[in-house]
Structures are given as structure tokens and as C-alpha cells.
Coordinates of C-alpha atoms and ligand atoms in Angstrom, one line a residue:
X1 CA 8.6 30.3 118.5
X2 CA 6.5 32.9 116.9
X3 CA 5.7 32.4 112.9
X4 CA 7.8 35.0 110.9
X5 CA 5.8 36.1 108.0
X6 CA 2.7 34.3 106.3
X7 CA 4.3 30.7 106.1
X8 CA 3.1 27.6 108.1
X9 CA 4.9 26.6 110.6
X10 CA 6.8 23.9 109.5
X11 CA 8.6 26.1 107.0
X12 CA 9.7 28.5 110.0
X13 CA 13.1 26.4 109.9
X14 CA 14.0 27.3 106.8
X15 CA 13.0 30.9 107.0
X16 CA 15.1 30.7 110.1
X17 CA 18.5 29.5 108.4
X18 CA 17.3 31.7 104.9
X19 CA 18.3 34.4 107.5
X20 CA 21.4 33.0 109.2
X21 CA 22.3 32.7 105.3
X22 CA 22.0 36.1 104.4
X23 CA 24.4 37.3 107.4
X24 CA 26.8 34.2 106.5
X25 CA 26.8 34.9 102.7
X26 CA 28.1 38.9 103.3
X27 CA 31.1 37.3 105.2
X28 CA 32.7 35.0 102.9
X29 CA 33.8 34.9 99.8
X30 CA 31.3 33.5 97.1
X31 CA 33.6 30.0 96.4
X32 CA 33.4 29.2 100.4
X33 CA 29.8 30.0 100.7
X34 CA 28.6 27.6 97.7
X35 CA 30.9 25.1 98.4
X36 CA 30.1 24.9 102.0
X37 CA 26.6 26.5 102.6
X38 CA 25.0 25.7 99.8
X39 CA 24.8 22.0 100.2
X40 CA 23.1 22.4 104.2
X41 CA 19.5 21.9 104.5
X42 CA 17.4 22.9 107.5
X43 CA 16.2 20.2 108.8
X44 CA 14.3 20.9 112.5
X45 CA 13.5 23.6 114.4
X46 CA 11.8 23.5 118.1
X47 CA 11.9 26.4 119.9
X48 CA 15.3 28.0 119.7
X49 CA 17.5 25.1 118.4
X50 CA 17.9 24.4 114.9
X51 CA 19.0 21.0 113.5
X52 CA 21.0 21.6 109.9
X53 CA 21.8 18.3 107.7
X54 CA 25.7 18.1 106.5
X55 CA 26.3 15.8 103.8
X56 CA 29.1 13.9 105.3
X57 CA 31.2 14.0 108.6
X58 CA 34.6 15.5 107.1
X59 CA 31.8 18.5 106.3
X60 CA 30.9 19.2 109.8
X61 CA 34.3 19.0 110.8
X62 CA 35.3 21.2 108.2
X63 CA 32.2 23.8 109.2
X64 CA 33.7 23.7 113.0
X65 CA 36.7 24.4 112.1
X66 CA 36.6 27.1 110.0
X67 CA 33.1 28.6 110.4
X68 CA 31.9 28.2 113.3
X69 CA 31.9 31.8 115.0
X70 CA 30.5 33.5 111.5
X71 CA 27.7 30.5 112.2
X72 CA 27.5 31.4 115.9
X73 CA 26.9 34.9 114.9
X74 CA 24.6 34.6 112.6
X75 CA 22.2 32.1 115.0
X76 CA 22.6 34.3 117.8
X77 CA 21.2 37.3 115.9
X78 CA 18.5 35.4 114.7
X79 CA 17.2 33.1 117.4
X80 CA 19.4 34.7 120.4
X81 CA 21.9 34.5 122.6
X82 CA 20.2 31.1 123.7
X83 CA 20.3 29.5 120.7
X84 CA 21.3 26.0 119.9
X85 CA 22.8 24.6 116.3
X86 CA 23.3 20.7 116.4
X87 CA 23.9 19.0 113.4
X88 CA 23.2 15.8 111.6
X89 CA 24.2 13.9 109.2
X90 CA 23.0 12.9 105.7
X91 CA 21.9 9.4 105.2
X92 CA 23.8 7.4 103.0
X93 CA 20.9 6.7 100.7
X94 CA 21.2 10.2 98.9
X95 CA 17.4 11.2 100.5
X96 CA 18.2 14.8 101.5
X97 CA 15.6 16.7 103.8
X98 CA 12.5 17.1 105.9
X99 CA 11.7 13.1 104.8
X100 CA 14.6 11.6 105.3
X101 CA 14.6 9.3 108.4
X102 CA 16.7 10.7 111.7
X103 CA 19.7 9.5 111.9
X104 CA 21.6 8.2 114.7
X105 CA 24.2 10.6 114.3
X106 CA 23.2 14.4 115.5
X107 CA 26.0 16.2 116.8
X108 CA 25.7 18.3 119.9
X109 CA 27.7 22.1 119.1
X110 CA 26.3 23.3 122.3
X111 CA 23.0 22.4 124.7
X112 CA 21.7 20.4 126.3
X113 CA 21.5 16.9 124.4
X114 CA 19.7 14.2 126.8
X115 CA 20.9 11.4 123.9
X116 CA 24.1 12.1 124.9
X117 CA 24.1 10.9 128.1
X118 CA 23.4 7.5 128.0
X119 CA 25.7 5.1 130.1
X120 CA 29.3 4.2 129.0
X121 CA 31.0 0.6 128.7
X122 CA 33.3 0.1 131.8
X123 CA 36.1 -0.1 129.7
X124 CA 35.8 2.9 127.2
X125 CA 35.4 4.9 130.7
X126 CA 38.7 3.6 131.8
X127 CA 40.3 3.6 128.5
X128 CA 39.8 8.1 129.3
X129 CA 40.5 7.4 132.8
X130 CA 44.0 6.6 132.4
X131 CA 44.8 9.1 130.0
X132 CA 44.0 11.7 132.5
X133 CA 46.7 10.5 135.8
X134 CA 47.1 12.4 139.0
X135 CA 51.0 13.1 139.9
X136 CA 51.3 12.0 143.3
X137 CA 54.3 13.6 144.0
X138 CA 52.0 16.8 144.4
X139 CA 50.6 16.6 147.9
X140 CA 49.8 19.3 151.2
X141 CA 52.4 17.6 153.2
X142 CA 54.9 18.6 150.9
X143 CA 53.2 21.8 150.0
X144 CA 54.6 24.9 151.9
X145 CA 52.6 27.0 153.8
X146 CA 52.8 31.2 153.4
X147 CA 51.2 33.9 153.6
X148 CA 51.5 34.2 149.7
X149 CA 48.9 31.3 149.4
X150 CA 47.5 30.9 152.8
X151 CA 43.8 31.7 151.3
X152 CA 44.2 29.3 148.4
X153 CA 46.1 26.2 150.4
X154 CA 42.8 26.4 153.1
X155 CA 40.4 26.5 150.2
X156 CA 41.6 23.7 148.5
X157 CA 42.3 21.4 152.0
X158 CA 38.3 22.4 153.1
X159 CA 37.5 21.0 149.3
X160 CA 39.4 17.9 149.4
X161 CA 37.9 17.0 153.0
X162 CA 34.4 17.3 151.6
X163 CA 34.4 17.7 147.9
X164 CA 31.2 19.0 146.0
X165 CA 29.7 20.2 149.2
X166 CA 31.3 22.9 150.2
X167 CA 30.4 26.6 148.7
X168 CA 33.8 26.7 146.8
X169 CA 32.3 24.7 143.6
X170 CA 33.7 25.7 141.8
X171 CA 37.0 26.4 143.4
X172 CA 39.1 28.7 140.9
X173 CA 43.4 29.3 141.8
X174 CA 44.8 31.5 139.8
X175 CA 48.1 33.4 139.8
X176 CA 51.6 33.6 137.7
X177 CA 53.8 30.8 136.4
X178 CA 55.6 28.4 138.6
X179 CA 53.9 29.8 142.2
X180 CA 52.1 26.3 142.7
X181 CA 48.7 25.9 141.3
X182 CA 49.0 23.1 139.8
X183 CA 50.4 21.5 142.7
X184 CA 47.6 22.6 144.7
X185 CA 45.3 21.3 142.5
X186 CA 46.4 18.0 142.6
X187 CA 47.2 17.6 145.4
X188 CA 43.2 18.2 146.1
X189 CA 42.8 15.2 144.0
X190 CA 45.3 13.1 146.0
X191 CA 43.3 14.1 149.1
X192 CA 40.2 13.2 148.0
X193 CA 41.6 10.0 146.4
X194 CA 43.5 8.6 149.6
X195 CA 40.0 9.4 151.6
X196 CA 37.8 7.0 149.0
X197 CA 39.9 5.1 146.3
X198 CA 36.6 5.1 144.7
X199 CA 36.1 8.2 143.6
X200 CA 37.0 9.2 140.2
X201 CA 39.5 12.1 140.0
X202 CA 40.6 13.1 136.9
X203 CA 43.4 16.0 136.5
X204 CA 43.4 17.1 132.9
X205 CA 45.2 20.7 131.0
X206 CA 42.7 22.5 129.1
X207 CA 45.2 21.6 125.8
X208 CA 44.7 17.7 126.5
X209 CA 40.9 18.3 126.9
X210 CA 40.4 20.6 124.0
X211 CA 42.7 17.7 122.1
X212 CA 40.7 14.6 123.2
X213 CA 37.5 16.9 122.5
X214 CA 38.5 17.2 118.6
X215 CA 39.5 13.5 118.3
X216 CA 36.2 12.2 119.7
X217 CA 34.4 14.6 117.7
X218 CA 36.7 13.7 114.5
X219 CA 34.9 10.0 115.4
X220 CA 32.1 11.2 115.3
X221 CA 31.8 9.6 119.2
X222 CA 31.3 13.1 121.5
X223 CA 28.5 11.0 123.4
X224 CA 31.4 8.9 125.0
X225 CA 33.2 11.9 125.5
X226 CA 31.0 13.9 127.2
X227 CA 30.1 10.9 129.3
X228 CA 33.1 10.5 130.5
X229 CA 33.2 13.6 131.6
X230 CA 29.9 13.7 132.6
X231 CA 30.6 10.3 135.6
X232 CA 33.5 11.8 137.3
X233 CA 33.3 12.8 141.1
X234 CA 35.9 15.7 141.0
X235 CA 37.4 17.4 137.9
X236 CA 40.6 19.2 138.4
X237 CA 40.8 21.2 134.6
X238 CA 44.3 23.4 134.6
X239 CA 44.9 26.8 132.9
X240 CA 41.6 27.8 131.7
X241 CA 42.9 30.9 130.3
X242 CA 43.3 28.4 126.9
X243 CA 39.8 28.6 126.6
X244 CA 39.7 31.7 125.3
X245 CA 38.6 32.1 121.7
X246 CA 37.8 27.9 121.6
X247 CA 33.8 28.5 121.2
X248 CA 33.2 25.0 120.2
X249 CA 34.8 23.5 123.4
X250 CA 33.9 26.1 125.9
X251 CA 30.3 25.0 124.6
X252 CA 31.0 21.2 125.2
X253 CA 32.9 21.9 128.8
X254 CA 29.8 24.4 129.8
X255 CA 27.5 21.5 129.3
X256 CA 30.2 19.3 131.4
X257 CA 30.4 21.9 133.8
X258 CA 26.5 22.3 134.6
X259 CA 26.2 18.4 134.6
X260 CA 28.9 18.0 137.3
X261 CA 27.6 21.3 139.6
X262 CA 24.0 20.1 139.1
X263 CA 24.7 16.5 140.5
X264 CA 26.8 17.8 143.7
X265 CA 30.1 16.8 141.8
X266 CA 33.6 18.9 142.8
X267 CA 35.4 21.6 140.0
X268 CA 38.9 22.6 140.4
X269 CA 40.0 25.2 137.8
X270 CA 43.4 26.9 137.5
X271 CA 44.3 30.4 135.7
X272 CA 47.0 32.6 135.3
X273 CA 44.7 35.6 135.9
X274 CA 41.7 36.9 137.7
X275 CA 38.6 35.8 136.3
X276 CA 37.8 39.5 135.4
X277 CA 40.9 39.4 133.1
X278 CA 40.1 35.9 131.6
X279 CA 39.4 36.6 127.9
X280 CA 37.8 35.4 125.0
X281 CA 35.7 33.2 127.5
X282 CA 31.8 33.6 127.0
X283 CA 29.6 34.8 129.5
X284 CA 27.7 32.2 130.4
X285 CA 30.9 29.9 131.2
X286 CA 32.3 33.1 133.3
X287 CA 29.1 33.7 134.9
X288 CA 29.3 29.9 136.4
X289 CA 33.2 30.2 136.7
X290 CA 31.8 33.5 139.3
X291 CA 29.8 31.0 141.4
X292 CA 32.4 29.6 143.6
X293 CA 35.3 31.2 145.0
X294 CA 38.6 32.6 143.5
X295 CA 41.6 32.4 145.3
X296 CA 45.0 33.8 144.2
X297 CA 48.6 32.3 144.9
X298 CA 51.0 35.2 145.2
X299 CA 54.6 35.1 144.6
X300 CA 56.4 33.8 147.5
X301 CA 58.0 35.7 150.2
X302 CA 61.2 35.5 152.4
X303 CA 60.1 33.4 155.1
X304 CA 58.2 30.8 152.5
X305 CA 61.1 30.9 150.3
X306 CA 63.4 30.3 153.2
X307 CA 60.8 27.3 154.3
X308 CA 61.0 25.7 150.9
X309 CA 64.4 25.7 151.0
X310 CA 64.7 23.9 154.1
X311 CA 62.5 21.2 153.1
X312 CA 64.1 20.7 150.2
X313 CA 67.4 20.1 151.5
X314 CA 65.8 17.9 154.4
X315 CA 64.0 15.7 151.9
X316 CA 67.4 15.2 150.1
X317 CA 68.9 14.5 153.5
X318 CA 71.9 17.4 152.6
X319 CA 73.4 20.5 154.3
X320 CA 74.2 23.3 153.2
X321 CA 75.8 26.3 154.6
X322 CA 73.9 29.0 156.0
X323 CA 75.3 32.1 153.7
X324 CA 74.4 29.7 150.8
X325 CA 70.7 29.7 152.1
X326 CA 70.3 33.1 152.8
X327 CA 71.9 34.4 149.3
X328 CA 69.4 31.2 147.4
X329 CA 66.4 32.6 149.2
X330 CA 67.2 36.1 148.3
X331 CA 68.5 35.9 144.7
X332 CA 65.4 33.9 143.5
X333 CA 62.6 35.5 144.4
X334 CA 60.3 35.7 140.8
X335 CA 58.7 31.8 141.7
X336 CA 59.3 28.7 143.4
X337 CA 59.7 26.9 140.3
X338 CA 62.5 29.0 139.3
X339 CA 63.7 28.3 143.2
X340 CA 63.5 24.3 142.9
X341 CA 65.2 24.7 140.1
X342 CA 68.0 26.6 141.6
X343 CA 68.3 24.0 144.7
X344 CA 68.2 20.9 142.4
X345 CA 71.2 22.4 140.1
X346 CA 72.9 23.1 143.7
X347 CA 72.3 19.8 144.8
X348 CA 73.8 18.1 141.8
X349 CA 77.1 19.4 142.9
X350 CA 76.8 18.2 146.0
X351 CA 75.8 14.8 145.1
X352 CA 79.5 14.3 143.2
X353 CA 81.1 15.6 146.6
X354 CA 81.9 19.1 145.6
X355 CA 81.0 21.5 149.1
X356 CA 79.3 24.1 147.7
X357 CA 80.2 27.3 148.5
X358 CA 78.9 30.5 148.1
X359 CA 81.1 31.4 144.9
X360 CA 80.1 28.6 143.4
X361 CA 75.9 29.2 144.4
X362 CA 76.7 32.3 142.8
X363 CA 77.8 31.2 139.4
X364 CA 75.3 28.5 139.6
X365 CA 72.4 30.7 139.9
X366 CA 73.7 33.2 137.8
X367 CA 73.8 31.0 134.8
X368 CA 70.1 29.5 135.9
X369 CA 68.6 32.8 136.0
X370 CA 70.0 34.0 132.7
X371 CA 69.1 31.5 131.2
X372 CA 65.6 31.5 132.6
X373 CA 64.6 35.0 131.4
X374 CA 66.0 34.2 127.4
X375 CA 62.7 32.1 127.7
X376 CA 60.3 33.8 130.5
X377 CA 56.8 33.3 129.5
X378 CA 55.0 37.0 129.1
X379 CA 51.4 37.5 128.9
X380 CA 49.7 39.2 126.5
X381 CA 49.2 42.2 128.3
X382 CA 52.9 42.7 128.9
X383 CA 53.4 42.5 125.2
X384 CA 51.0 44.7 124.1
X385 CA 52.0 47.1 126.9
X386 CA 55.1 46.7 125.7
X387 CA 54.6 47.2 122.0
X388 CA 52.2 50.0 122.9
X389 CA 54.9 52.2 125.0
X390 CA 57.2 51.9 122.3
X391 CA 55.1 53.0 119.7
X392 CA 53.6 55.6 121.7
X393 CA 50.2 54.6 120.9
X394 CA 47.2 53.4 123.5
X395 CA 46.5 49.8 124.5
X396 CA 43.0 50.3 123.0
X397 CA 43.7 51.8 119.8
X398 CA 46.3 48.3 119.6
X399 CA 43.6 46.0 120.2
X400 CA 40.9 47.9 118.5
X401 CA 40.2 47.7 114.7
X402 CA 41.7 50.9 114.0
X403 CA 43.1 50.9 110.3
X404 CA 45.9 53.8 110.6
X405 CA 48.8 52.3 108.8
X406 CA 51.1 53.5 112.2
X407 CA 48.5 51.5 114.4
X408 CA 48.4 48.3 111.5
X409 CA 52.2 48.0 111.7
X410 CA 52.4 48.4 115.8
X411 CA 49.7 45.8 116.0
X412 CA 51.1 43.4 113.7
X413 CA 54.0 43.6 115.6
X414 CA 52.4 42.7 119.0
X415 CA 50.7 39.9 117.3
X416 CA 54.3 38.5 116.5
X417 CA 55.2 39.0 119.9
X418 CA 52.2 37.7 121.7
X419 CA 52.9 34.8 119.3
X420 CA 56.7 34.4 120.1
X421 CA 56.3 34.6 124.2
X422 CA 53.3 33.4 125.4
X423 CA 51.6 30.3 125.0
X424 CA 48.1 31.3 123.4
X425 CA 47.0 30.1 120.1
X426 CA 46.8 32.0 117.1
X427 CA 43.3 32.2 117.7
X428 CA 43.3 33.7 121.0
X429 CA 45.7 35.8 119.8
X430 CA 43.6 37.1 117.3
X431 CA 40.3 37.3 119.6
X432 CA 42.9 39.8 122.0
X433 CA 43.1 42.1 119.3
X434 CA 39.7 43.0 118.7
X435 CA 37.9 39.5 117.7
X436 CA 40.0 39.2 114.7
X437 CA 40.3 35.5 113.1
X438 CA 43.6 33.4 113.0
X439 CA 44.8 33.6 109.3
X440 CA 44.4 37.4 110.5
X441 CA 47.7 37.0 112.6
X442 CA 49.0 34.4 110.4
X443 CA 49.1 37.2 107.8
X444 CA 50.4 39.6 111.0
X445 CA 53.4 37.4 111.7
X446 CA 53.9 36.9 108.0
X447 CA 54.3 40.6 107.1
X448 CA 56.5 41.3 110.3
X449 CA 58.7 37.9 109.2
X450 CA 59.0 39.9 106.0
X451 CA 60.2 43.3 107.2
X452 CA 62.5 41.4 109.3
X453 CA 64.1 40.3 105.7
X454 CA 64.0 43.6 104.2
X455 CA 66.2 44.7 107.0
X456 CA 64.5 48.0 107.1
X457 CA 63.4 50.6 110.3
X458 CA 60.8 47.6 111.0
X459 CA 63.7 45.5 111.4
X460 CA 65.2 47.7 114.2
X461 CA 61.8 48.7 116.4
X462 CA 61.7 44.5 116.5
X463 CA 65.3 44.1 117.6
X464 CA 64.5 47.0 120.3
X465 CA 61.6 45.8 121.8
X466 CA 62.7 42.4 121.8
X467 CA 65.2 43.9 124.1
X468 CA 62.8 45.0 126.4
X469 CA 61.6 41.4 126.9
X470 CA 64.8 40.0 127.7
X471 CA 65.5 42.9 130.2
X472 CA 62.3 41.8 131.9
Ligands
LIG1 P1 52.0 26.6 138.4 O1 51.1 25.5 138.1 O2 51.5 27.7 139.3 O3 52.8 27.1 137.3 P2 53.4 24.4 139.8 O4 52.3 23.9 140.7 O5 53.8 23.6 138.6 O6 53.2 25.9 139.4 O7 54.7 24.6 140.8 C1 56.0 24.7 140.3 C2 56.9 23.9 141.2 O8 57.0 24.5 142.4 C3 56.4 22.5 141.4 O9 57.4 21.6 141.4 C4 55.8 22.6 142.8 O10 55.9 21.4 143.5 C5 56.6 23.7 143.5 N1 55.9 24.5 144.5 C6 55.1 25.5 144.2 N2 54.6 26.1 145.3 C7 55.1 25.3 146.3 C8 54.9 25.4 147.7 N3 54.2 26.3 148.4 N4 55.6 24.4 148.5 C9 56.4 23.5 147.9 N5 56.5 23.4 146.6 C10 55.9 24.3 145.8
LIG2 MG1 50.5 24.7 136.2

């Protein structure tokens, strides 16, 4: 890299961080910027990555966790987009610095680390291997065809029969809850297993993998992490939409990602969305996630409902009368989940003897679906659509950083709700609504918690458009 000012070269490192410093120090508040910043040292630089030195390892996990977009930030304005921070640790010896010797212990945040993938012990690799099961209930056999999921089901059976060389690598399925994704997914991986017991196929949710990821890097042991990763043959990772807003493990599963595409190796990813709605994701992870091909599962019509049915009741070996079929195919249409759960509550009945008519279907299913909605899952989008109609206002201004006190409240209040029906974290909450941080809709969800107690006007928009939820 070129030599800012009059300095040698080897002092461009710390002219480097001196910068990434100055942006840091106008974020925080003094206390948090001497007790955490003060104590780094800039210890390497070649070309754009730059190695700090942390004094211990609870340090760098503390810097990950709370710091590390502000840091992100900061190194991507000064060395670009491109730009690598890795870590190491301080010796135990006290030496601090350009002199002290390397240690073994540099921590990847994102890049390419060569270190890192050194071979793994047989038994640490199955140790992860076990943790990360297929279900092999999920198969095509018993995977009903439609025209609701025609494109998908044919994408994923040409990538079992020849995984990692086909052009859908990698292959993304995405649609709404309970329409068979995950199913589809796995049953790839039981495909691909039953062809070669040898290959390694490992199914794992994007929460399991972001948890394993922050318990190998508590251990300071990412290397065995990522190799892990790094030696399987086909990787079926479920519901990337929780990705969004994690920066520290997108970084790690971008690396994972390349490592596996570049050596011919098979990707399998699930979404509830469109890629083009997938948010707080990076570009660089979206631009790979672009490579393959997307295909969506669509909510299932008659005839596949009708079809899923039937097999149902065949596996079970049960009958049941025709105007019971025809009124459970068309009183649960919103997913087969919601349908499976229907027949198994129907089926319980008939396994203590009781015929089932189509009264009792009827109050069956009534009670199922009821219950269902008190709990249906809503995606952000719905709620701040939601929120935003209510209030009058626009979805940007709501997910903007508009101040208006009208705006503040009707924002805080989508926060709570995005918070109380969906599944994302507090931080991707918070990245939703404009890049804000977590304690930002920790303090959202506080102050509406509070007008909730005061019983005032707040108190009765809530009630109103909770309302609209359940209605939903
Ligand atoms: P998602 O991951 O999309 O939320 P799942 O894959 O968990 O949905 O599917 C929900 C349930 O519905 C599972 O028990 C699955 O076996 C079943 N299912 C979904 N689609 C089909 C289908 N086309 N044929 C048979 N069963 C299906
Ligand atoms: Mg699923």
C-alpha cells in the first residue's frame, strides 16, 4: 500500500489504525473507548489487512461483540471495502508490540487465513459431524409433487444426482413457512447420502451454525471450526435470512462458502424470501448467493393439497370419508404444515375408534386453525406495513432515521412488534430499521413496555394493531 505522509514504512500500520481511531473515538463514549481501545496496538500491516494485538482472549471476544461494526466501519473507510482485521493475542510475558514474538493465536475476523486450514483429527471432525444429523424421514418419495414447487423439487433431485457439478451451486429454496423447504433440502442430503455413504452431508440452521461459530471462537479454536466446514462434500445451511445483521459470521461462512464452491463441493441454502429481499446480508455473500439458482416453493394448491392428503392417510393405512377430504383440502390452504397438522389431529380420533365425521373435522380444524393464527409467524415487512398503515405514515420514513417524535413513537412500536412475531434477533431488528444497533430496540421495546403501564393512548394504538395481527 502507498506511504501516507512522510513516515517509513513500517510505521504505516499505525498511521493506519491512528485513523480507524479517530472514527472509533467520535462513536463511543470516552469510558468505552479508553477501556477498550486504548490498550490495542497495531501490530502488522501487508497490503490491506491489518493485524491488532488484544491483551487477552475475553478482550477480543468482548470487541466482537460489541464493536465490531463501529470497527468494520472504520477499516473499510480507511483501507476499503476489501479490507481484513485479524487479531492476535498478547503474549503472556507482558512484551507488548512490534517485538514481541507471533503468537500462535491470530484470529481470523474475515479473509482468507491459509493457517486455518490445516488438517483436523478424525475425531474432532466427527465430534461436529454428529451434531449436525440429517432427518431421514425427509425424502422425494415422500415429497409431493405440484405445480407449487415443481421448479424447486427438479432442482434439488438434478443436485442430489450429481452434487457440486451441476450449475445450481449454489442451489437457494426459498418461500413462506411450513411449504416444505426444509424438507426438500434434506431430502437432497438423503439422496446424495444413499448414492455414496461416504460423502459427508451435513444439514445445519443458520442459529446452530452462528452458535457453534461463537463457542469455537469463545475457545479460541475457529481453525477446527472452519475445517470442519471447510471437508464437507455437501452443505445444506437452512434459513439464511438469520444472517442478516451477524457481520462476524457472514464473514466466517463467506470464507466457508468460497472454500466449498472453489473445490467443486455442493451448497444448499433455504430462505423465507427472495434473495433481493434478504437483508442485512453483505454484498459480497449476496453476490455469491446470485451465482447459482433460486427457486421458490409456493403455497400449495388444490390438487397438491388433495395429493398430500391421500398419502397421508395411505401411509397411515386409514380411510376416511370423501366429504371429510374435500372440506380438509379446502379449509387449510395457508401451508402443508398447518395441513399435516390438521390430518394428524384427525387421525388421533380415528386411532381410539371414533368415525370421523364431518362435524367432528369441522370442530377439529376449527380449534387447530385458531389456535394456529394466536401464534402465526409475520415477517418484518408485514409488521412494519402494518404499523405504517395505522399510523398513516410511509414504510421509509419507519425505517429511516427520521427523528419526528410521531415517526419515533410509530417506529418504536414496530420494533416491539417485529420483536413479538417474528423470529429475528434484536439485531436484525435493529439493522431493518435503518442500521440501528440492538440496545437501540432494547430501549424501543422498553419505552413501548412502559406506555403499555401507563395505560395511556399508546396503550390503545398497541391493543389495535395487535388486533390486526391476529385477524391476519
Ligand atoms: P419449511 O421448511 O418450508 O418451513 P418444512 O420442510 O418443515 O417447511 O415442511 C413442513 C411440513 O410439511 C414437513 O413435515 C414436511 O414433511 C411437510 N411437507 C411440506 N411440503 C410437502 C410436500 N410437497 N409433500 C409432502 N410433505 C410436505
Ligand atoms: Mg424450515
Amino acid at each position: 500500500m502507498e506511504n501516507f505522509l512522510d513516515v517509513p514504512a513500517e510505521h504505516d500500520r499505525y498511521i493506519v489504525w491512528e485513523k480507524c481511531l479517530q472514527e472509533i473515538r467520535q462513536k463511543l463514549d470516552l469510558q468505552a473507548y479508553k477501556t477498550w481501545f486504548e490498550p490495542i496496538r497495531a501490530k502488522d500491516l501487508e497490503g490491506k489487512q491489518l493485524t491488532i494485538e488484544v491483551p487477552s482472549k475475553f478482550f477480543y471476544e468482548y470487541l466482537e461483540e460489541n464493536f465490531v461494526s463501529v470497527m468494520r466501519e472504520a477499516m473499510n473507510n480507511t483501507l476499503g471495502e476489501d479490507s481484513q482485521l485479524l487479531y492476535s493475542l498478547r503474549i503472556e510475558d507482558g512484551s507488548f508490540g512490534s517485538n514481541a514474538p507471533q503468537t500462535p493465536n491470530s484470529i481470523l475476523l474475515n479473509g482468507n487465513d491459509t493457517k486455518l486450514n490445516k488438517e483436523m483429527s478424525k475425531e474432532r471432525f466427527q465430534e461436529l459431524y454428529v451434531e449436525t444429523p440429517l432427518n431421514f424421514n425427509y425424502t422425494f418419495d415422500n415429497f409431493i409433487e405440484g405445480s407449487c414447487n415443481r421448479l424447486a423439487r427438479s432442482a434439488g433431485y438434478a443436485v442430489a444426482q450429481k452434487p457440486g457439478t451441476t450449475a445450481f451451486n449454489p442451489l437457494m429454496l426459498y418461500g413462506g413457512v411450513g411449504l416444505g423447504k426444509t424438507h426438500l433440502m434434506q431430502a437432497i442430503g438423503n439422496y446424495a447420502k444413499n448414492q455414496d455413504d461416504n460423502r459427508k452431508v451435513v444439514y445445519v440452521s443458520v442459529d446452530k451454525f452462528t452458535s457453534q461459530f461463537v463457542n469455537y471462537m469463545k475457545n479460541n479454536d475457529l481453525a477446527t471450526f472452519r475445517s470442519f466446514y471447510e471437508h464437507i462434500d455437501i452443505l445444506l445451511i437452512d434459513d439464511v435470512q438469520f444472517l442478516g445483521g451477524k457481520e462476524a459470521t457472514q464473514d466466517i461462512f463467506f470464507n466457508i462458502f468460497n472454500h466449498l464452491q472453489q473445490g467443486g463441493k455442493q451448497i444448499v441454502m433455504t430462505s423465507d424470501c427472495p434473495l433481493i429481499e434478504l437483508k442485512g446480508l453483505t454484498d459480497r455473500l449476496l453476490s455469491r448467493f446470485k451465482w447459482g439458482l433460486s427457486a421458490d416453493l409456493q403455497q400449495p394448491d388444490t390438487e397438491t393439497r388433495m395429493a398430500i392428503i391421500q398419502k397421508k392417510l395411505q401411509d397411515k393405512n386409514i380411510e376416511l370419508d370423501e366429504n371429510v377430504v374435500d372440506y380438509l383440502t379446502n379449509a387449510v390452504d395457508s401451508n402443508v404444515r398447518e395441513l399435516e397438522g390438521a390430518i394428524n389431529a384427525l387421525l388421533h380420533y380415528s386411532v381410539n375408534n371414533i368415525s370421523i365425521t364431518l362435524d367432528i373435522a369441522k370442530q377439529i380444524v376449527q380449534n387447530l386453525v385458531q389456535s394456529h393464527d394466536d401464534n402465526k409467524e409475520v415477517s418484518i415487512d408485514e409488521v412494519i406495513k402494518t404499523v405504517s398503515e395505522y399510523f398513516g405514515v410511509s414504510v421509509e420514513e419507519l425505517r429511516d432515521k427520521t427523528r419526528k417524535k410521531e415517526i419515533v413513537i410509530a417506529r418504536q412500536i414496530a420494533m416491539y412488534f417485529a420483536k413479538e412475531y417474528t423470529g429475528y434477533s434484536l439485531k436484525s431488528i435493529g439493522y431493518q430499521f435503518g442500521g440501528r444497533d440492538h440496545s437501540t430496540v432494547i430501549h424501543a421495546i422498553q419505552s413501548v413496555s412502559d406506555y403499555m403501564a401507563e395505560g395511556n393512548e399508546i396503550k390503545r394504538f398497541i391493543e389495535e394493531i395487535e388486533k390486526k395481527f391476529k385477524k391476519k
